[in-house]
Coordinates of N, CA, C and O in Angstrom, one line a residue:
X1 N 0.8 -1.2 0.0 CA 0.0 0.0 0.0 C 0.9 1.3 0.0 O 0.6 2.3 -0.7
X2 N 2.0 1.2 0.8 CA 2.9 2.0 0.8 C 3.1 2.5 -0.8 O 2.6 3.3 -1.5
X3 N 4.2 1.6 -0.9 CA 4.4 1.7 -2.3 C 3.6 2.2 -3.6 O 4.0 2.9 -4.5
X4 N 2.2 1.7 -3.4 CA 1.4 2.6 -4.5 C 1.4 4.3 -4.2 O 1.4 5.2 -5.1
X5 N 1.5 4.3 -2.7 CA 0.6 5.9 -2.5 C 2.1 6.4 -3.1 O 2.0 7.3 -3.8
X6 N 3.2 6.1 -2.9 CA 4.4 6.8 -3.4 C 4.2 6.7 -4.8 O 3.9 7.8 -5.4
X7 N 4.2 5.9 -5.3 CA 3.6 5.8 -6.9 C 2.2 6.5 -7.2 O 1.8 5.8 -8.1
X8 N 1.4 7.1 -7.0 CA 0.3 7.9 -7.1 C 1.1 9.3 -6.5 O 0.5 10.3 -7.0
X9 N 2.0 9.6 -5.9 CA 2.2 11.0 -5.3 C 3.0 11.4 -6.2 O 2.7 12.4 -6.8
X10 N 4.0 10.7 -6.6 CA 5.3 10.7 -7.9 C 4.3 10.9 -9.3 O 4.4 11.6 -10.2
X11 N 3.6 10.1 -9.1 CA 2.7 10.4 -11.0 C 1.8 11.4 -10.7 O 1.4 11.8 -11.8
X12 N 1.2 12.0 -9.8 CA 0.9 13.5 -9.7 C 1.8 14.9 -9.5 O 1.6 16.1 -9.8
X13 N 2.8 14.3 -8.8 CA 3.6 15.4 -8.8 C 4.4 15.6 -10.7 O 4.8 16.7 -11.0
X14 N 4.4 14.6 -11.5 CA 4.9 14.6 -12.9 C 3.9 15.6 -13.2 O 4.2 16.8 -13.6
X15 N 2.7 15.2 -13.1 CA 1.1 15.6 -14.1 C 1.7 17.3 -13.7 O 1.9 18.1 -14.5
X16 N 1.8 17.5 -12.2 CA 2.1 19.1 -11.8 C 2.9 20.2 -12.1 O 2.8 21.4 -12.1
X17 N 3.9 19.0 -12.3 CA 5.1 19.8 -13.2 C 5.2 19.8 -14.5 O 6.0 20.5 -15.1
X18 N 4.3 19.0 -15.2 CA 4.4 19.0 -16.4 C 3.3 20.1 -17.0 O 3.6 20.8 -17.9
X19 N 1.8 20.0 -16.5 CA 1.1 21.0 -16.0 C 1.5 22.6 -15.6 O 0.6 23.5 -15.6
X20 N 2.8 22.7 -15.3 CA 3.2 24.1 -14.6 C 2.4 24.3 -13.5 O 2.1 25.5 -13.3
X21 N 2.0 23.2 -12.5 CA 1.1 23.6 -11.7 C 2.4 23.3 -10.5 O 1.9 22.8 -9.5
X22 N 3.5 23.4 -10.4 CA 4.7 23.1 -9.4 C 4.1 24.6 -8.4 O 4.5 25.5 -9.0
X23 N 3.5 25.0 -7.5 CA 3.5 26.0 -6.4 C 4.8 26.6 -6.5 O 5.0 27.7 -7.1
X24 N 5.7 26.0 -5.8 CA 7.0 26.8 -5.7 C 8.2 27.2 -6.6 O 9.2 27.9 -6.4
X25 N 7.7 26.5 -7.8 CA 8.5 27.1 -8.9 C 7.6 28.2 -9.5 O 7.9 29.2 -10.1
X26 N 6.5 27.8 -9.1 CA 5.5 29.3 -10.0 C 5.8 30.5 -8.9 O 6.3 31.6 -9.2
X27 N 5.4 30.0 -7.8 CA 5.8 31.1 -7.2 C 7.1 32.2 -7.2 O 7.1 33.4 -7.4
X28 N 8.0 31.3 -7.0 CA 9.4 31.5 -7.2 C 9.6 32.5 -8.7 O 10.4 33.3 -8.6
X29 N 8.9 32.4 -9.9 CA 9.1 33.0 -11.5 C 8.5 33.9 -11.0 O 9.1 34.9 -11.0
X30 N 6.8 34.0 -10.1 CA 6.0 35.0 -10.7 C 7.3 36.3 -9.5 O 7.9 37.2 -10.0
X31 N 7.5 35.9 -8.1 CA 8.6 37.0 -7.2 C 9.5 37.3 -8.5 O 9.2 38.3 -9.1
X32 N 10.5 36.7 -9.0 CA 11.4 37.3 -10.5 C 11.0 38.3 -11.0 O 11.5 39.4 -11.1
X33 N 9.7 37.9 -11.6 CA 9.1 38.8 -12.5 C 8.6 40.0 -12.4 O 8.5 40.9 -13.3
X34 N 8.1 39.9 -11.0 CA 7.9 41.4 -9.9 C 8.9 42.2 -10.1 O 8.9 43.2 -10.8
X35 N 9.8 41.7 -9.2 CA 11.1 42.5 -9.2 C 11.8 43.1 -10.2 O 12.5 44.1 -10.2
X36 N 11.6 42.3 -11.2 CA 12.2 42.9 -12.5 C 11.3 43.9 -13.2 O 11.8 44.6 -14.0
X37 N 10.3 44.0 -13.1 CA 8.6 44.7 -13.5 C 9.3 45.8 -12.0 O 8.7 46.9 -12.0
X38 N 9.9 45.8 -11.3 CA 9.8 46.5 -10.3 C 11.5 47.3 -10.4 O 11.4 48.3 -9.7
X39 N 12.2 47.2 -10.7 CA 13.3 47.7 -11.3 C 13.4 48.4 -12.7 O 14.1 49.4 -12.9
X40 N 12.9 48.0 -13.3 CA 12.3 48.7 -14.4 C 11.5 49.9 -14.0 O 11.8 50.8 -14.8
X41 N 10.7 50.3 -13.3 CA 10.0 50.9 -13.3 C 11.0 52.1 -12.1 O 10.6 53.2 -11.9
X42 N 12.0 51.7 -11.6 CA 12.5 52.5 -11.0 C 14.0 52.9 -12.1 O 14.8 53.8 -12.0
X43 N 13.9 52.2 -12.7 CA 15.4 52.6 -14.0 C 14.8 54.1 -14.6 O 15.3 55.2 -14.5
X44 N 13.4 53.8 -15.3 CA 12.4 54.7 -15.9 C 12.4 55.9 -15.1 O 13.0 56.9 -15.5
X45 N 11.7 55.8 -14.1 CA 11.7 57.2 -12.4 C 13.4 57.7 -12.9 O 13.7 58.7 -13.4
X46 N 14.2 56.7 -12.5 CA 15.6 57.5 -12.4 C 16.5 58.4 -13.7 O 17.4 59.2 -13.7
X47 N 15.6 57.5 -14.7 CA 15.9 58.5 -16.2 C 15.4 59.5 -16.1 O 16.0 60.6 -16.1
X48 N 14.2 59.5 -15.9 CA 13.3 60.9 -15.9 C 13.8 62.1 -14.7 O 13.7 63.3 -15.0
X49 N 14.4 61.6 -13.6 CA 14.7 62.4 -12.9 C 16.1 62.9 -13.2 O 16.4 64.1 -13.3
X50 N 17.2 61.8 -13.3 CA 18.5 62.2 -14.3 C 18.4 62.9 -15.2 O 19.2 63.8 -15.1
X51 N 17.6 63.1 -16.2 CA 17.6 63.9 -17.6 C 17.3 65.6 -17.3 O 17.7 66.5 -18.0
X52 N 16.5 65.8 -16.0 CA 16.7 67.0 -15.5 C 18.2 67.9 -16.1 O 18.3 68.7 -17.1
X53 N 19.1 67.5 -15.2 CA 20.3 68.4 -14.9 C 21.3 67.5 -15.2 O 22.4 68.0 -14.8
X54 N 21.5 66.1 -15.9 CA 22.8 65.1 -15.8 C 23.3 64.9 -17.4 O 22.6 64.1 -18.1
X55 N 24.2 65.3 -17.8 CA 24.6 65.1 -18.9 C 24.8 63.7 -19.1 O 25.7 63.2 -18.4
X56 N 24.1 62.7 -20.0 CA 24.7 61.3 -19.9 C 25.7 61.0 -21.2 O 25.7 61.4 -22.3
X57 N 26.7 60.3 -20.5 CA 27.6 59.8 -21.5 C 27.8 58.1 -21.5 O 28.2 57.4 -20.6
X58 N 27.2 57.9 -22.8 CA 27.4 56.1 -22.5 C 28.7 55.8 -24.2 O 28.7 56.4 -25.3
X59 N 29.6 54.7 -23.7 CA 30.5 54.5 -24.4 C 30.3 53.4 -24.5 O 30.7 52.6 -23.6
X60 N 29.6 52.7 -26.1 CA 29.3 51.8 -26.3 C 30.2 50.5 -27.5 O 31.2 50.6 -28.1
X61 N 29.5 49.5 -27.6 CA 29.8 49.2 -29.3 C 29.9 49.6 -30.3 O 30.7 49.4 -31.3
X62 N 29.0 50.5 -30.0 CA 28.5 51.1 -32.0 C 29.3 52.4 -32.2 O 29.8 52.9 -33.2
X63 N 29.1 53.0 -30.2 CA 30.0 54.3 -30.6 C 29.8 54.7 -29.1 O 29.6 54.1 -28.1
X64 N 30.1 56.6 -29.3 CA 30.1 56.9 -27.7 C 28.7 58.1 -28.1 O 28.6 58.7 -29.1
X65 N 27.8 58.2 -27.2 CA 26.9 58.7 -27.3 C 26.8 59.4 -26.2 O 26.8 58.9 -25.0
X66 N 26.4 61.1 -26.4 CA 26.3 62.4 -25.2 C 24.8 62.6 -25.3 O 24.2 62.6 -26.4
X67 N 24.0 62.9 -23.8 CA 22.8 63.4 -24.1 C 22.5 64.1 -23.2 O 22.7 63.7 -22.0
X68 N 22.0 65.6 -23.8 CA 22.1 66.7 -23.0 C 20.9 67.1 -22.5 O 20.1 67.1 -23.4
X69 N 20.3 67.5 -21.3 CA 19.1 67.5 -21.6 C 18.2 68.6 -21.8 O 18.7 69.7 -21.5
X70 N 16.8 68.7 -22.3 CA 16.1 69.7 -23.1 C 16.5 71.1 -22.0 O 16.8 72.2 -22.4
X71 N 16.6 70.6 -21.0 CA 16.2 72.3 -20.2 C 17.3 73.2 -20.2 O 17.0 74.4 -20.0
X72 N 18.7 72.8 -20.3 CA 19.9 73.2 -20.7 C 20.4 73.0 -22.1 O 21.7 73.1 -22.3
X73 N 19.8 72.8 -22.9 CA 20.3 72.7 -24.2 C 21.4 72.4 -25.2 O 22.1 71.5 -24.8
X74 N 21.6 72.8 -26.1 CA 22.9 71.8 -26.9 C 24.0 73.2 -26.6 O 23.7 74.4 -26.8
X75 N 25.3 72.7 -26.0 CA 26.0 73.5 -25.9 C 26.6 74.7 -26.9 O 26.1 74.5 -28.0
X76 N 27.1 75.4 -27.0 CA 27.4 76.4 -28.0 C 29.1 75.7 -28.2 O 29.8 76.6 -28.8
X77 N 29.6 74.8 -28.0 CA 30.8 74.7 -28.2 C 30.7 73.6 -29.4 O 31.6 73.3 -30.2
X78 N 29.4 72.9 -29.2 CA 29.0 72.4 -30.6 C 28.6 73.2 -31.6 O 28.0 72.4 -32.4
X79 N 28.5 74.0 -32.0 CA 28.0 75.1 -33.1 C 28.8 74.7 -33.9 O 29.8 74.2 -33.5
X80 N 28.6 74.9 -35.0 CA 29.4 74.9 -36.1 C 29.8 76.1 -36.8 O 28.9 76.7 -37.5
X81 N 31.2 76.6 -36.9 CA 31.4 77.8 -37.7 C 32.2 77.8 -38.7 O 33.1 77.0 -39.0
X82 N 31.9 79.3 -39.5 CA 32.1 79.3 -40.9 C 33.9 79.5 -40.4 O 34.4 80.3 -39.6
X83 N 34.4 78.5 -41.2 CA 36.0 79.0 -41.6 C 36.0 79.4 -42.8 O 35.5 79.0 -43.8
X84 N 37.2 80.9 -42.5 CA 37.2 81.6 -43.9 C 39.2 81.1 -43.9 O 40.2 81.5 -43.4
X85 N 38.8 80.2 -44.7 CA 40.8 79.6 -44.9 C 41.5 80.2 -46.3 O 41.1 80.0 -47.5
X86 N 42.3 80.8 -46.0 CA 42.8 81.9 -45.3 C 42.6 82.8 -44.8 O 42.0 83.4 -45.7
X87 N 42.6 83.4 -44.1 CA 42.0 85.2 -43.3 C 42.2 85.8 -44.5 O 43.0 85.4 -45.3
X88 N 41.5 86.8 -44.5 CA 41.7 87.8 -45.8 C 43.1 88.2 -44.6 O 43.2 88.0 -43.3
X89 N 44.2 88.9 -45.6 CA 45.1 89.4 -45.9 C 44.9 91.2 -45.6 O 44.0 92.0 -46.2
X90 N 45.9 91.7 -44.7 CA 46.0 92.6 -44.6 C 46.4 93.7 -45.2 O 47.6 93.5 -45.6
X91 N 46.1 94.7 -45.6 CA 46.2 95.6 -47.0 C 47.9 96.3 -46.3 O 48.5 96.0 -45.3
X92 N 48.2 97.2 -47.3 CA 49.3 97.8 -47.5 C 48.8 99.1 -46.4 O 47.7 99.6 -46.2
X93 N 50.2 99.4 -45.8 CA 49.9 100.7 -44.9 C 50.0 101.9 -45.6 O 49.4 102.8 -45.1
X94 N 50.6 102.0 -46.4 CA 51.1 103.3 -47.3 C 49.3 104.0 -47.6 O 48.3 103.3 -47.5
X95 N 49.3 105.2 -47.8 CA 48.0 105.9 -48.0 C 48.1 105.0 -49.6 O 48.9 104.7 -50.4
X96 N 46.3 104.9 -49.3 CA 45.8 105.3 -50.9 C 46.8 103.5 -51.8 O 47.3 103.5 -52.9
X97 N 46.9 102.6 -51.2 CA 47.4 101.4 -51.5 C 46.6 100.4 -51.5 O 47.0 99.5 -50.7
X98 N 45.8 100.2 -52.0 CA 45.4 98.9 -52.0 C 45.2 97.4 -52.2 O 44.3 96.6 -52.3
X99 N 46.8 97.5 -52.1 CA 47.4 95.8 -52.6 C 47.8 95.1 -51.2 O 48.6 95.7 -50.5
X100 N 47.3 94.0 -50.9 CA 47.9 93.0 -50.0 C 49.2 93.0 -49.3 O 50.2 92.9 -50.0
X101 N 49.5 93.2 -48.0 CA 51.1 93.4 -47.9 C 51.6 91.9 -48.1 O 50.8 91.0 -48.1
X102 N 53.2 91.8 -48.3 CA 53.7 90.7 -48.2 C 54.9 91.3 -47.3 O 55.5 90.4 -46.7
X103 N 55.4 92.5 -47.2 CA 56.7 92.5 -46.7 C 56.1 93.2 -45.0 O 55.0 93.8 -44.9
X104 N 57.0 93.1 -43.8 CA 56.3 93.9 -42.6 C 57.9 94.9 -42.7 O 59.0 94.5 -43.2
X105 N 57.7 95.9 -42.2 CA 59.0 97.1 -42.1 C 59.6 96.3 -40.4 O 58.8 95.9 -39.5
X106 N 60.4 96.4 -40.4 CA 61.4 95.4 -38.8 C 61.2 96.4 -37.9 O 60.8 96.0 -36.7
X107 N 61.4 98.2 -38.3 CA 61.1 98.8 -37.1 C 59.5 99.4 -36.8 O 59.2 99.9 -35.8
X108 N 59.1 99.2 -37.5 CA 57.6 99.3 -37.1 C 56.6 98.8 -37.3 O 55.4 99.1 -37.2
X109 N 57.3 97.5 -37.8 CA 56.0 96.6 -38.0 C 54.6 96.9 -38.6 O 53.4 96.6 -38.2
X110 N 55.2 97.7 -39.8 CA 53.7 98.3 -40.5 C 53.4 97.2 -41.8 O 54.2 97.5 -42.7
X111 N 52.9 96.6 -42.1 CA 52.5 95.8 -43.6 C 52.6 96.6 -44.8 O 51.7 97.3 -45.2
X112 N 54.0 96.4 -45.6 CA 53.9 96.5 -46.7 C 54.3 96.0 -47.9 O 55.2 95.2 -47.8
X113 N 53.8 96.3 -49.0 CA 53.8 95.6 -50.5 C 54.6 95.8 -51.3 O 54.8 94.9 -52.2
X114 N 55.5 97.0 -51.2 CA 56.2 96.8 -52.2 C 57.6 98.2 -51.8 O 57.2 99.2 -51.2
X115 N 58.6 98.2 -52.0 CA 59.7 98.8 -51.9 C 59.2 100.5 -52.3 O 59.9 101.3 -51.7
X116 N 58.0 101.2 -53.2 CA 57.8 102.4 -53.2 C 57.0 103.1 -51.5 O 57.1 104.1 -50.9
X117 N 56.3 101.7 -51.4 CA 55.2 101.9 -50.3 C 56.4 102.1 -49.1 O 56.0 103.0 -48.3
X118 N 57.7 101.5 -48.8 CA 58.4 101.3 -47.8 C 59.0 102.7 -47.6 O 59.2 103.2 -46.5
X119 N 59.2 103.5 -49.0 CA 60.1 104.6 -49.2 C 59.3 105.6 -48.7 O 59.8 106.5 -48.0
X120 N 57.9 105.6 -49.0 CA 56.7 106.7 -48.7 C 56.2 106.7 -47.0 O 55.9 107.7 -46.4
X121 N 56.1 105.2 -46.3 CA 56.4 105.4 -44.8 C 57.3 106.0 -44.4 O 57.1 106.9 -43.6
X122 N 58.7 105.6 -44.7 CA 59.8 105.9 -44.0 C 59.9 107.5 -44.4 O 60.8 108.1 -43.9
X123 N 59.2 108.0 -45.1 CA 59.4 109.7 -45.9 C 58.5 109.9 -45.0 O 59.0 110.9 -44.3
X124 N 57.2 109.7 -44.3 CA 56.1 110.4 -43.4 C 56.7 110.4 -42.4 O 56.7 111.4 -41.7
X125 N 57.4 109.1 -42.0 CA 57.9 109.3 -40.5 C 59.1 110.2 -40.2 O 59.2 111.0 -39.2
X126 N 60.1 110.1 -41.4 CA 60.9 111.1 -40.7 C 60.8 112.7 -40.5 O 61.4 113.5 -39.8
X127 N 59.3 112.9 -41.8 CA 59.0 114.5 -41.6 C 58.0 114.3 -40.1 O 57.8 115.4 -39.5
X128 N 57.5 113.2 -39.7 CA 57.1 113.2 -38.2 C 58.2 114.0 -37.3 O 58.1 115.0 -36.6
X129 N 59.5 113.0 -37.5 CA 60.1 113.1 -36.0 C 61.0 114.1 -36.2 O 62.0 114.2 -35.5
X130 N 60.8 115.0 -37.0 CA 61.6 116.5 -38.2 C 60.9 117.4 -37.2 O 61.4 118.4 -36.8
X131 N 59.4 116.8 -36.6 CA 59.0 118.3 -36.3 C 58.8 118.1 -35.0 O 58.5 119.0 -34.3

């Protein structure tokens, strides 16, 4: 008699588990499942409240990704600006010259273009220091 009821408790407890009707394994999945339904829901709260004021930086596979958020905006150090390559070129100091300097004078560091322009500074400055 023994023997059958162990054999009746064993081929029910099969039917139970095979059923998904095991108590403590269900129980045991459905607590998991909470907790993770319940972590999640606190990851979500903690984004929402990080995105306030927290710059995130995630460094991933694919790449590295910044996200700034709406109430502080996209920085101005990302802007993009126009490069003018090369700078315009500074004109000739001589009056009334309008050609690009290429040469600078050593004592006064004035920009100039061409050997008449050099002779026409150096002719203003010495009737400068004349008077």
């Amino acid at each position: 008699m023994q023997v059958e009821k162990a054999n009746r408790e064993s081929e029910a407890e099969a039917i139970r588990k095979i059923l998904g009707q095991d108590s403590t394994r269900k129980k045991r999945e459905d607590k998991i499942k909470k907790r993770q339904e319940e972590l999640a829901q606190e990851k979500a709260a903690n984004a929402i409240v990080l995105s306030c004021d927290h710059v995130r930086w995630v460094m991933g596979p694919s790449g590295t990704v910044v996200t700034f958020p709406n109430e502080m905006g996209f920085p101005s150090i990302f802007d993009s600006k126009t490069c003018g390559y090369p700078p315009p070129r500074e004109k000739c100091a001589a009056p009334s010259c309008p050609n690009p300097y290429k040469y600078r004078d050593s004592k006064s560091k004035l920009p100039l273009c061409s050997l008449q322009c050099y002779k026409v500074i150096n002719e203003k400055g010495e009737a400068l220091t004349a008077c």
